[in-house]
Amino acid sequence: MTVGATQPVIRATLEDVARTAGVSLATVDRVVNRREGVHAKTVARVEAAVAKLGYRADVAAARLARGQTFRFAFVLPTGSNSFMTSLTEQVARTADWLAGQRGFIDILHVDVFDPDVLAAALENLSPAYQGVAVIALDHPRVRAAIDELVARGIAVVTLVSDAPSSSRVHYVGIDNPAAGRTAATLMGRFLAGREGTVAVIAGSLSLRDHTERQFGFHQILSSEHSNLSALPVIEGRDDSDRTRKLTGALLARHADLRGIYCCGAGNRGIADALEASGRAREVVWITHELTEYTRRFLVRGTLDAVINQDAGHEARSAARILLAHCSGEPISPDQERIRIDIFLRDNLP
Amino acid sequence: MTVGATQPVIRATLEDVARTAGVSLATVDRVVNRREGVHAKTVARVEAAVAKLGYRADVAAARLARGQTFRFAFVLPTGSNSFMTSLTEQVARTADWLAGQRGFIDILHVDVFDPDVLAAALENLSPAYQGVAVIALDHPRVRAAIDELVARGIAVVTLVSDAPSSSRVHYVGIDNPAAGRTAATLMGRFLAGREGTVAVIAGSLSLRDHTERQFGFHQILSSEHSNLSALPVIEGRDDSDRTRKLTGALLARHADLRGIYCCGAGNRGIADALEASGRAREVVWITHELTEYTRRFLVRGTLDAVINQDAGHEARSAARILLAHCSGEPISPDQERIRIDIFLRDNLP
DNA sequence: CAATTTTTGAGGTACGCAACACAAATTCTG
DNA sequence: CAGAATTTGTGTTGCGTACCTCAAAAATTG
């Protein structure tokens, strides 16, 4: 039995470092917090002592002493689909956690799908905020608004939907083209060589994440599954009534319809139409976001796979990144990477 | 534009609560920390003030004042496969993070696959530890050792592999039967009705996680994919040389071999044998754990899907749970649930 | 070598809470 | 209503760090 490097049970404090370096506390403080006016030789002595004792600042004490509080705004869409509802809930939970960490989150509800409204909301944001998380739109005005916030010294992270060419410090969300490719591979493999057509239903082609997904989907479908041909993309506007009618029409018109990929919302409509047609089992349906509904359709067998992004993870990650950015701490990219989850009936959480 | 409930930027402190409740700080302290000897009426008054001000204890200040330090042991296997190596690395990283939170992790390397050795290691564990994370074995002696630790007041969480009937406070890992079912569904759907046989390679049938996975796999395969018949389980002992030979023999003997499910390690051997046979593309191979190697096989197309558990998440979760348990804080089950990840070539992180 | 600049030290306060001791006030008991 | 028990208040200390001031020491300069 090998015992790993045994750490001291008693933490080394700044005083310990001062003592072993043979300098005063003030000097250690200057070195540790990278203040001016310390001789290079002394810096080295202190750093050696830090290394020797394995000194790590006690984050609790540091936070307390600094006494900073943080205020973040989360700009989320007004009353929307299940995913957004769940995201809002997770942000609220994150806010609760953050409140114990000297951080406060205000949730601002905005029509994020209208670039002008969104940009205006960002422009008029109170300067009291040190950070903003926003479900962005890749639109010039929104981009400009983000850039202006950043120029004003406010950290901006984009959430779920990115504005890549803006100066946001981080994008918290999945790689949407990759998500589309994942859906296509699943579709192609589940259909295993059968011939036919595949429908793609997006919310709106003016949403960057939806276009990226369908782009990735088409890319793989055309290059690797030539037995399947994709029908023109349909815009369902994330509305169940609309998707119900559209899906019904699709099923009626295309006897050879083998699969449906929905890269937006409106899943209840698709499920209704599929189940009404009696072809629910034979048509492979893949969609995004695990919700109360998609979970049910998955269990029932109407839905074959869900590509998901974890709203809880995204909310927490955005808060952690804003907090780290504002207090100059590093982040661990590994922990902040939002994965493209695949859920089948069998691995539901 | 709707603004969510705006929180105060200045946190309410215990003093604020005392003032608005019209009592002293000591009384508030008694109420908040649930000490004895406070009149029910006063308790109510204080709690009302807490609610009114939205008071939340500053975790930094609380930790500092309590001044407790924690010491945890992580019992990990001696020199082992890629997954375990990666887990060890992630535990080391977690230790680094914990060091800033008044927590220390010692990594103990033990032959966790030998019940007697593992049990002895647990029995001889220093009482200096407040918590232990262990890759458990579901064996009477190990179970007894865990129970004894818990009886001694040491929190035990099982990691990756559980000992369900022990009194451990938490299991940090995936639902292995569900992981097996997930693999079977993928296998069945990728093979889409083709007839043939499927091989199952486990590390050892005395490992609970492996048996559970193959149980789940067989369950779904036999009930939902009657076109496929499973060959008797082969024990590869997580050793690449052995799995290479075994896989080679399988391929030679069974011309109708359509799929391979490996619920343990030794993937390099399987890849070698598959690629040497020239049947890598036609045989569906599904395995566990995303490593440097399985990632490569996935990209190359030899491997079709990886069922994964996130080692980083597991390490962090175990540490968080031990910390929360020892300081009496609640955990959010949501965040600690280890997901069964499915990785295809397209959604690799 | 004196004057100046740079570097270091000493010391203090504050952060918000936990934990304690002890006194004062209130309520209950016989 | 005295005495006891219960409840509440006052006050203090310490956790480890950040940040500040002012003085002392050392090194550098003319």
mmCIF file of C-alpha atoms (C1' of nucleotides) in Angstrom, chain D:
data_model
loop_
_atom_site.group_PDB
_atom_site.id
_atom_site.type_symbol
_atom_site.label_atom_id
_atom_site.label_comp_id
_atom_site.label_asym_id
_atom_site.label_seq_id
_atom_site.Cartn_x
_atom_site.Cartn_y
_atom_site.Cartn_z
ATOM 1 C "C1'" DC D 1 -42.566 36.933 47.056
ATOM 2 C "C1'" DA D 2 -38.168 34.665 47.539
ATOM 3 C "C1'" DG D 3 -35.538 31.493 45.091
ATOM 4 C "C1'" DA D 4 -34.637 28.854 41.101
ATOM 5 C "C1'" DA D 5 -34.723 28.152 36.304
ATOM 6 C "C1'" DT D 6 -34.905 29.872 31.877
ATOM 7 C "C1'" DT D 7 -34.034 33.129 28.481
ATOM 8 C "C1'" DT D 8 -31.604 37.013 26.638
ATOM 9 C "C1'" DG D 9 -27.852 40.473 26.375
ATOM 10 C "C1'" DT D 10 -23.054 42.116 26.535
ATOM 11 C "C1'" DG D 11 -18.702 41.424 25.487
ATOM 12 C "C1'" DT D 12 -14.677 39.183 23.828
ATOM 13 C "C1'" DT D 13 -11.612 36.465 20.961
ATOM 14 C "C1'" DG D 14 -9.989 34.435 16.818
ATOM 15 C "C1'" DC D 15 -10.051 32.683 12.021
ATOM 16 C "C1'" DG D 16 -6.539 34.304 7.585
ATOM 17 C "C1'" DT D 17 -6.293 37.624 4.512
ATOM 18 C "C1'" DA D 18 -6.347 42.417 2.268
ATOM 19 C "C1'" DC D 19 -5.114 46.875 2.497
ATOM 20 C "C1'" DC D 20 -3.503 50.892 4.573
ATOM 21 C "C1'" DT D 21 -0.194 54.208 6.996
ATOM 22 C "C1'" DC D 22 4.000 55.545 8.782
ATOM 23 C "C1'" DA D 23 8.524 54.797 10.177
ATOM 24 C "C1'" DA D 24 12.933 52.466 9.841
ATOM 25 C "C1'" DA D 25 16.493 50.400 7.394
ATOM 26 C "C1'" DA D 26 19.127 49.593 3.404
ATOM 27 C "C1'" DA D 27 20.814 50.642 -1.036
ATOM 28 C "C1'" DT D 28 21.825 54.018 -4.485
ATOM 29 C "C1'" DT D 29 23.053 58.430 -6.110
ATOM 30 C "C1'" DG D 30 25.512 62.906 -6.752
#
